[in-house]
Short mmCIF file of C-alpha atoms in Angstrom, two decimals:
data_model
loop_
_atom_site.label_atom_id
_atom_site.label_comp_id
_atom_site.label_asym_id
_atom_site.label_seq_id
_atom_site.Cartn_x
_atom_site.Cartn_y
_atom_site.Cartn_z
CA MET A 17 82.81 185.37 120.98
CA ALA A 18 84.30 189.07 121.54
CA ALA A 19 86.41 188.77 117.89
CA GLU A 20 83.49 191.84 116.38
CA GLN A 21 86.15 193.88 118.68
CA GLY A 22 89.16 192.13 118.02
CA LYS A 23 89.43 191.05 121.33
CA VAL A 24 89.56 187.86 123.19
CA ASP A 25 88.91 187.25 126.46
CA PRO A 26 91.11 184.07 127.08
CA MET A 27 88.61 183.73 130.67
CA LYS A 28 85.46 183.35 128.47
CA GLN A 29 86.05 180.10 127.98
CA PHE A 30 85.65 179.38 131.42
CA LEU A 31 82.72 181.02 132.42
CA ILE A 32 79.91 178.82 133.50
CA GLU A 33 76.50 179.42 132.21
CA PRO A 34 73.56 177.81 133.43
CA LEU A 35 71.27 176.16 130.13
CA PHE A 36 67.50 175.83 129.68
CA GLY A 37 66.91 177.77 132.01
CA SER A 38 68.03 175.46 134.95
CA ALA A 39 69.28 178.38 136.86
CA ASN A 40 67.17 178.41 139.77
CA TRP A 41 67.03 173.93 140.06
CA GLU A 42 67.92 173.37 144.03
CA LEU A 43 68.18 170.53 146.01
CA ALA A 44 68.07 170.59 149.61
CA GLY A 45 68.15 174.62 149.10
CA PHE A 46 71.36 174.41 147.38
CA ASN A 47 71.66 175.28 142.86
CA ILE A 48 72.07 172.78 141.34
CA ALA A 49 71.43 174.28 138.10
CA PHE A 50 72.34 172.46 134.77
CA THR A 51 75.32 174.34 133.49
CA ASN A 52 77.43 174.09 130.43
CA SER A 53 79.86 172.42 132.45
CA ALA A 54 77.16 169.91 133.10
CA LEU A 55 76.23 169.27 129.75
CA TRP A 56 80.10 168.32 128.60
CA MET A 57 79.92 165.81 131.51
CA ALA A 58 76.88 164.59 129.96
CA ILE A 59 78.81 164.45 126.81
CA THR A 60 81.67 162.93 127.93
CA VAL A 61 79.73 159.76 129.91
CA ILE A 62 77.85 159.26 126.56
CA LEU A 63 81.10 159.10 124.74
CA LEU A 64 83.09 156.76 127.30
CA TRP A 65 80.18 154.52 127.36
CA ALA A 66 79.79 154.18 123.31
CA PHE A 67 83.23 154.19 123.68
CA VAL A 68 83.13 150.34 125.91
CA ALA A 69 80.14 150.00 125.09
CA GLY A 70 81.89 149.66 120.95
CA GLY A 71 84.12 147.00 122.59
CA MET A 72 81.91 144.74 124.82
CA LYS A 73 81.27 142.68 121.71
CA ARG A 74 82.95 140.14 123.40
CA GLU A 75 84.46 138.27 120.47
CA LEU A 76 87.66 135.62 120.94
CA VAL A 77 89.72 137.26 118.26
CA PRO A 78 89.01 141.44 118.83
CA GLY A 79 88.29 143.81 116.08
CA ARG A 80 89.89 147.04 116.37
CA TRP A 81 87.36 148.79 118.42
CA GLN A 82 87.71 145.83 120.74
CA MET A 83 91.03 145.72 120.75
CA ALA A 84 91.32 149.87 121.61
CA VAL A 85 88.70 149.27 124.84
CA GLU A 86 91.14 146.11 126.11
CA SER A 87 94.35 148.08 125.81
CA PHE A 88 92.33 150.66 127.49
CA THR A 89 91.14 148.25 130.36
CA GLY A 90 94.82 146.08 130.21
CA PHE A 91 96.58 149.29 130.48
CA ILE A 92 95.01 150.22 133.98
CA ASP A 93 95.56 146.74 135.17
CA ASP A 94 99.16 146.73 134.10
CA MET A 95 99.62 150.02 135.45
CA LEU A 96 97.64 148.86 139.19
CA GLU A 97 99.23 145.55 139.01
CA ALA A 98 102.63 147.39 139.15
CA ASN A 99 101.90 150.04 141.61
CA VAL A 100 99.56 148.01 144.03
CA GLY A 101 100.43 145.09 143.16
CA LYS A 102 97.54 141.85 143.04
CA GLU A 103 95.18 143.67 145.53
CA GLY A 104 95.17 146.74 143.17
CA ARG A 105 92.80 144.70 140.60
CA LYS A 106 89.33 145.17 142.88
CA TYR A 107 90.53 149.20 142.03
CA VAL A 108 90.37 148.58 138.02
CA SER A 109 86.47 149.74 137.94
CA TYR A 110 87.61 153.10 139.89
CA ILE A 111 90.99 154.04 138.36
CA PHE A 112 89.50 152.94 134.98
CA SER A 113 86.89 155.40 135.67
CA LEU A 114 88.39 158.36 136.61
CA PHE A 115 91.22 157.95 133.98
CA MET A 116 88.65 157.75 130.94
CA PHE A 117 86.04 160.77 132.43
CA ILE A 118 89.56 162.77 132.71
CA LEU A 119 90.65 161.52 129.36
CA PHE A 120 87.48 162.58 127.40
CA ALA A 121 86.52 165.29 129.41
CA ASN A 122 90.32 166.99 128.51
CA LEU A 123 90.50 165.85 124.52
CA LEU A 124 86.42 167.09 124.16
CA GLY A 125 87.48 170.32 125.41
CA LEU A 126 90.00 170.57 122.87
CA LEU A 127 87.81 170.43 119.77
CA PRO A 128 88.19 172.29 117.22
CA ILE A 129 84.43 172.98 117.64
CA GLY A 130 84.44 176.62 117.53
CA VAL A 131 84.71 176.73 114.21
CA LEU A 132 80.98 175.49 114.07
CA GLY A 133 79.93 178.48 116.34
CA LEU A 134 80.04 176.07 119.37
CA HIS A 135 81.49 176.37 122.86
CA PRO A 136 83.71 173.31 124.21
CA PHE A 137 83.59 173.76 127.95
CA THR A 138 86.87 171.64 129.41
CA PHE A 139 85.14 171.06 132.81
CA THR A 140 88.93 169.57 134.15
CA SER A 141 89.76 173.41 133.82
CA HIS A 142 87.58 173.73 137.05
CA PHE A 143 88.82 173.17 140.68
CA THR A 144 85.71 172.32 141.40
CA VAL A 145 85.26 169.63 139.76
CA THR A 146 89.12 168.19 139.82
CA GLY A 147 88.53 168.77 143.57
CA VAL A 148 85.67 166.82 144.33
CA LEU A 149 87.69 163.99 142.05
CA ALA A 150 90.64 164.22 143.91
CA VAL A 151 88.61 164.36 147.62
CA ILE A 152 86.89 160.78 146.13
CA SER A 153 90.43 159.36 145.54
CA PHE A 154 91.58 160.93 148.86
CA SER A 155 88.56 159.41 150.71
CA ILE A 156 89.41 155.91 148.79
CA VAL A 157 92.98 155.75 150.30
CA LEU A 158 91.90 156.78 153.56
CA VAL A 159 88.92 154.88 154.20
CA VAL A 160 91.08 151.61 152.81
CA GLY A 161 93.86 152.57 154.74
CA PHE A 162 91.67 152.41 158.18
CA TRP A 163 89.86 149.93 157.02
CA LYS A 164 92.82 147.21 156.43
CA HIS A 165 95.07 148.59 159.11
CA GLY A 166 93.78 150.62 161.76
CA ILE A 167 94.91 152.75 163.69
CA LYS A 168 98.31 151.42 162.41
CA PHE A 169 97.30 153.38 159.02
CA PHE A 170 99.17 156.39 161.40
CA THR A 171 102.59 154.53 160.86
CA LEU A 172 102.12 156.15 157.43
CA PHE A 173 103.88 158.75 158.92
CA VAL A 174 107.37 157.62 159.93
CA PRO A 175 108.96 155.99 157.82
CA HIS A 176 111.08 152.24 158.71
CA GLY A 177 114.15 153.45 160.21
CA THR A 178 113.65 156.87 161.56
CA PRO A 179 115.93 157.89 164.29
CA VAL A 180 113.57 158.22 167.73
CA PRO A 181 114.73 162.43 167.92
CA MET A 182 113.67 162.38 164.53
CA ILE A 183 110.00 160.89 164.69
CA LEU A 184 107.87 163.62 166.01
CA PRO A 185 109.58 166.37 163.06
CA ILE A 186 109.37 163.58 159.98
CA ALA A 187 105.89 162.55 161.65
CA LEU A 188 105.09 166.02 161.05
CA ILE A 189 106.29 166.18 157.66
CA GLU A 190 105.15 163.41 156.40
CA PHE A 191 101.60 163.93 158.16
CA PHE A 192 101.57 167.35 155.88
CA SER A 193 102.85 165.84 152.59
CA PHE A 194 99.94 163.29 153.46
CA MET A 195 97.14 166.22 153.76
CA ILE A 196 98.19 168.04 150.74
CA ARG A 197 97.44 165.51 148.21
CA PRO A 198 94.27 166.22 147.68
CA PHE A 199 94.98 170.07 146.87
CA SER A 200 98.11 169.01 144.44
CA LEU A 201 95.71 166.14 142.93
CA ALA A 202 93.09 168.86 142.48
CA LEU A 203 95.36 171.94 141.37
CA ARG A 204 97.84 169.74 139.25
CA LEU A 205 94.65 168.85 136.88
CA PHE A 206 93.06 172.24 136.96
CA VAL A 207 95.91 174.31 136.02
CA ALA A 208 97.58 172.31 133.30
CA MET A 209 94.14 172.12 131.99
CA MET A 210 93.59 175.91 131.98
CA ALA A 211 97.37 177.00 130.96
CA GLY A 212 97.14 175.61 127.50
CA HIS A 213 93.74 176.91 127.12
CA VAL A 214 94.74 179.97 128.20
CA LEU A 215 97.72 180.39 126.42
CA LEU A 216 95.85 179.44 122.99
CA LYS A 217 93.22 181.87 123.87
CA VAL A 218 95.48 184.61 123.82
CA LEU A 219 97.79 183.33 120.76
CA SER A 220 94.46 183.15 118.56
CA SER A 221 94.27 186.94 119.94
CA PHE A 222 97.19 187.62 118.39
CA VAL A 223 96.37 186.19 115.13
CA ILE A 224 93.24 188.14 115.05
CA ASP A 225 94.66 191.26 116.06
CA GLY A 226 98.28 190.55 114.20
CA LEU A 227 95.75 189.99 111.08
CA ASN A 228 93.31 192.82 111.78
CA ALA A 229 96.65 195.45 111.99
CA GLY A 230 97.63 194.46 108.37
CA VAL A 231 100.38 193.19 106.44
CA GLY A 232 103.39 193.20 108.01
CA THR A 233 101.84 192.63 111.57
CA SER A 234 100.31 189.59 109.74
CA LEU A 235 104.00 188.29 108.71
CA ILE A 236 105.34 188.97 111.95
CA VAL A 237 102.87 188.29 114.32
CA ALA A 238 99.91 186.56 113.14
CA ILE A 239 101.53 183.39 110.97
CA PRO A 240 104.05 182.69 113.93
CA SER A 241 101.59 182.59 116.51
CA PHE A 242 99.51 180.33 114.20
CA ALA A 243 102.54 178.05 113.23
CA LEU A 244 102.83 178.46 117.56
CA MET A 245 99.55 177.48 118.06
CA ILE A 246 99.19 174.68 116.04
CA ALA A 247 102.19 173.26 117.85
CA ILE A 248 101.20 173.58 120.94
CA SER A 249 97.61 171.97 120.33
CA ALA A 250 99.57 169.17 119.55
CA LEU A 251 100.86 169.59 123.09
CA GLU A 252 97.87 169.84 124.91
CA ILE A 253 96.65 166.61 123.02
CA LEU A 254 99.72 165.18 124.91
CA VAL A 255 99.04 167.51 127.82
CA ALA A 256 95.34 166.00 127.88
CA GLY A 257 96.24 162.63 128.23
CA ILE A 258 99.08 163.01 130.46
CA GLN A 259 97.45 165.12 133.01
CA ALA A 260 94.51 162.07 133.19
CA TYR A 261 97.66 159.76 133.59
CA VAL A 262 98.80 161.21 136.56
CA PHE A 263 95.67 161.73 137.92
CA ALA A 264 95.44 158.01 137.88
CA LEU A 265 98.82 156.58 138.57
CA LEU A 266 99.34 158.97 141.44
CA THR A 267 95.80 157.85 142.55
CA SER A 268 96.97 153.97 142.43
CA LEU A 269 100.16 155.08 144.28
CA TYR A 270 98.45 156.31 147.05
CA ILE A 271 96.10 153.59 146.99
CA ASN A 272 99.16 151.58 147.04
CA ASP A 273 100.36 153.47 150.30
CA ALA A 274 96.95 152.52 152.11
CA GLU A 275 97.19 148.57 151.08
CA HIS A 276 100.80 148.35 152.01
CA LEU A 277 102.04 151.35 154.40
CA HIS A 278 105.19 151.89 153.40
CA MET B 2 89.16 184.24 136.31
CA PRO B 3 85.54 182.50 136.56
CA GLN B 4 86.46 179.63 138.87
CA ILE B 5 87.34 181.83 141.42
CA ALA B 6 84.71 184.44 140.35
CA GLN B 7 81.63 181.96 139.76
CA LEU B 8 82.57 180.03 142.84
CA ALA B 9 79.81 181.02 145.21
CA GLU B 10 77.23 181.15 142.56
CA PHE B 11 77.62 177.53 141.06
CA TYR B 12 80.18 175.49 143.17
CA SER B 13 76.84 173.31 144.50
CA SER B 14 76.15 173.31 140.62
CA GLN B 15 79.03 171.87 139.68
CA ILE B 16 79.73 169.30 142.91
CA PHE B 17 76.48 167.71 142.27
CA TRP B 18 76.80 167.29 138.54
CA VAL B 19 80.10 166.03 138.31
CA LEU B 20 79.20 163.38 141.36
CA VAL B 21 76.07 162.52 139.32
CA PHE B 22 77.86 161.67 135.84
CA PHE B 23 81.20 160.77 137.17
CA GLY B 24 79.02 158.16 139.50
CA ILE B 25 77.24 157.30 136.18
CA THR B 26 80.56 156.70 134.97
CA PHE B 27 82.39 154.70 137.81
CA PHE B 28 79.45 152.58 138.20
CA LEU B 29 77.81 151.72 134.54
CA ILE B 30 80.65 151.72 133.14
CA GLY B 31 83.75 151.17 135.34
CA ARG B 32 81.37 148.53 137.61
CA GLY B 33 79.08 146.85 134.78
CA MET B 34 81.02 146.86 131.83
CA VAL B 35 84.93 146.99 132.47
CA PRO B 36 84.77 143.61 134.39
CA LYS B 37 83.24 142.31 131.40
CA VAL B 38 85.50 143.50 128.93
CA MET B 39 88.37 142.09 131.39
CA GLY B 40 86.57 138.90 131.26
CA THR B 41 86.70 138.44 127.86
CA VAL B 42 90.27 139.61 127.86
CA GLU B 43 91.05 136.82 130.50
CA LEU B 44 88.98 134.23 128.53
CA ARG B 45 91.45 134.22 125.73
CA ASP B 46 94.18 134.68 127.94
CA LYS B 47 93.30 131.33 129.23
CA GLN B 48 92.50 129.76 126.41
CA ILE B 49 95.80 130.82 124.27
CA ALA B 50 97.88 129.45 127.24
CA ASP B 51 95.74 126.37 127.55
CA ASP B 52 96.02 125.36 123.48
CA LEU B 53 100.03 126.40 124.13
CA ALA B 54 99.59 124.12 127.03
CA ALA B 55 97.55 121.20 124.49
CA ALA B 56 100.44 121.80 121.68
CA GLN B 57 102.51 121.14 124.12
CA GLY B 58 101.50 118.06 125.12
CA ALA B 59 101.12 116.87 121.58
CA ARG B 60 104.36 117.63 120.87
CA ASP B 61 105.65 115.58 124.03
CA ALA B 62 103.34 112.68 123.24
CA ALA B 63 104.90 113.10 120.16
CA ASP B 64 108.36 113.04 120.91
CA GLU B 65 107.76 110.04 123.26
CA GLN B 66 106.31 108.13 120.68
CA GLU B 67 109.09 108.68 118.36
CA GLU B 68 111.17 107.74 121.32
CA ALA B 69 109.54 104.23 121.58
CA TRP B 70 109.49 103.60 117.88
CA ARG B 71 113.16 104.52 118.03
CA VAL B 72 114.11 102.01 120.43
CA ARG B 73 111.94 99.29 118.79
CA GLU B 74 113.78 99.79 115.70
CA ASN B 75 117.15 99.19 117.01
CA GLU B 76 115.87 96.32 118.73
CA ASN B 77 114.62 94.83 115.35
CA ARG B 78 117.96 96.10 113.79
CA ALA B 79 119.68 94.52 116.31
CA ALA B 80 117.62 91.18 115.65
CA ALA B 81 118.22 91.33 112.18
CA GLN B 82 121.86 91.76 112.47
CA ALA B 83 121.79 88.66 114.81
CA LYS B 84 119.85 86.76 112.04
CA ILE B 85 121.75 87.25 109.70
CA ALA B 86 125.30 86.32 111.68
CA GLU B 87 123.54 83.13 112.51
CA ALA B 88 122.66 82.43 108.99
CA LYS B 89 126.24 83.28 108.27
CA ALA B 90 127.94 81.14 110.84
CA GLU B 91 125.63 78.19 109.74
CA ALA B 92 125.84 78.25 106.16
CA ALA B 93 130.24 78.88 106.84
CA ALA B 94 129.49 75.23 109.47
CA LYS B 95 127.59 73.74 106.65
CA THR B 96 130.01 74.41 103.67
CA GLU B 97 133.14 73.23 105.79
CA ALA B 98 131.25 69.70 106.81
CA LYS B 99 130.67 69.39 102.84
CA LEU B 100 134.56 70.40 102.10
CA ALA B 101 135.66 68.06 104.49
CA LYS B 102 133.48 65.10 103.10
CA SER B 103 134.63 65.82 99.65
CA GLN B 104 138.21 65.47 100.73
CA THR B 105 138.30 62.93 102.05
CA ARG B 106 136.11 61.14 99.40
CA LEU B 107 138.54 62.41 97.19
CA ASP B 108 141.71 61.20 99.75
CA ALA B 109 140.38 57.74 99.27
CA LYS B 110 139.68 57.42 95.39
CA LEU B 111 143.21 58.93 95.25
CA GLU B 112 144.66 56.35 97.38
CA GLN B 113 143.08 53.58 96.08
CA ALA B 114 144.12 54.71 92.46
CA GLU B 115 147.91 54.82 93.92
CA ALA B 116 147.57 51.26 95.13
CA GLU B 117 146.01 50.30 91.64
CA ILE B 118 148.84 51.89 90.09
CA GLU B 119 151.36 50.19 92.20
CA ALA B 120 150.03 46.89 92.14
CA ALA B 121 149.83 47.35 87.93
CA ARG B 122 153.39 48.50 87.77
CA GLU B 123 154.25 45.62 90.34
CA SER B 124 152.49 42.68 88.02
CA ALA B 125 154.15 44.46 84.79
CA MET B 126 157.73 44.38 86.55
CA ALA B 127 157.39 40.66 87.54
CA GLU B 128 155.97 39.57 83.86
CA ILE B 129 158.83 42.11 82.55
CA GLU B 130 161.63 39.95 85.06
CA ASP B 131 159.71 36.73 83.46
CA VAL B 132 160.06 36.63 79.93
CA ALA B 133 163.37 38.63 79.95
CA ALA B 134 164.57 35.53 82.29
CA GLU B 135 162.78 33.15 79.97
CA ALA B 136 164.62 35.37 76.92
CA THR B 137 167.88 35.34 79.03
CA GLN B 138 167.85 31.23 79.09
CA ASP B 139 166.74 31.21 75.54
CA ILE B 140 169.71 33.55 74.44
CA VAL B 141 172.32 31.73 76.59
CA ALA B 142 171.51 28.05 75.45
CA ARG B 143 171.46 29.41 71.79
CA LEU B 144 174.46 31.42 72.18
CA ALA B 145 176.92 29.47 74.38
CA GLY B 146 175.06 25.73 74.95
CA GLY B 147 174.60 25.58 77.96
CA LYS B 148 172.01 25.47 80.13
CA VAL B 149 171.12 28.23 82.68
CA ASP B 150 168.30 27.33 85.11
CA LYS B 151 166.18 29.59 86.01
CA ARG B 152 166.52 31.03 89.04
CA THR B 153 170.18 32.07 88.03
CA ALA B 154 168.44 34.01 85.09
CA ARG B 155 166.17 35.27 87.26
CA SER B 156 169.18 36.83 89.95
CA ALA B 157 170.72 38.00 87.07
CA VAL B 158 167.92 40.43 84.74
CA LYS B 159 166.90 41.31 88.21
CA LYS B 160 170.10 42.68 88.96
CA ALA B 161 170.25 43.80 85.51
CA LEU B 162 166.91 46.13 85.59
CA THR B 163 168.38 47.86 88.81
CA ASP B 164 171.11 48.84 87.39
CA ALA B 165 169.66 49.55 84.15
#
């Protein structure tokens, strides 16, 4: 990092760098460099696989690990049951994958492995990634909606009991709010992740600069900033869970719209 | 902001790899492993439900048997009570009959004894009258030198005896 110069660039943590000389890998003319972002996706998948695999002992009386995995699947199952109903069961695979993928990514990005000289990378702080996930969720909503209801899916834009003269403006508003869903889904996660990480980096620069500037500023600036960093780290762990939950919850609510209209 | 500054350079790589790794997550973990985990949970829930149902069934059966036992017990008790009452009544009747029989026997004995006493008294009285009449005849003959016939003496004695 730029600590030697007493400067911390809070944006450097979001830099994408190609690894293993893969900068020029191409597929059908598109660059597919294996970047640090992709590496952390791979780590996420491996850890998530290990986590779920540890819960696959299929014992009648579960151990702690199996209990943990089962409580996550049960959590997603309950959420879909509550929001979508019985039809929600077939989406457990997708929502579970989505929730756990985002949750593990968020939490891995908070790992304090910077002290070992490594750089954790939070790929959910890139809207290219969250955008893809949002588009997948939105596509599922569209496909399910049109598959189940055909052209009647458009009645989603006209809530029950709308007075006739209001149908057109309401439908327009509903249509826009519907079309904004993938953007809000993607931006919410990206912004929440980025803001927290930037805040932590800014505070860490206060700590470093404050310590370098002498005893007085250490007491006034560095120590309170460090205490605040600890508190915000705890908050960020909470946010990591909440954002994964919100993404999964909103996706299941949108799927409910597709399944049942209004 | 690298997210925007590097967009042109890396957007395809980002999209490609997230599709690859999220695809692996979905197909390997979401489709492959999660249903098994949930199947295990379902199996356990079913087993618990079955066990509970079996326990409930056993409990119901036990209750039923207890009820049957209670009914049988009550019947037995009632039968025993009836038997006791019958025996009591029989014993009472027997005792009564025996008492009546001995009473009549005693009555007969008493009557006979009374008759015997009466007869003895009568014969004794007659003897006393005879003796007294003879004594009267004798006394009269000795003192007055008269002769009193037997019938007169006897009526006089009888009169004296009844007056006495």
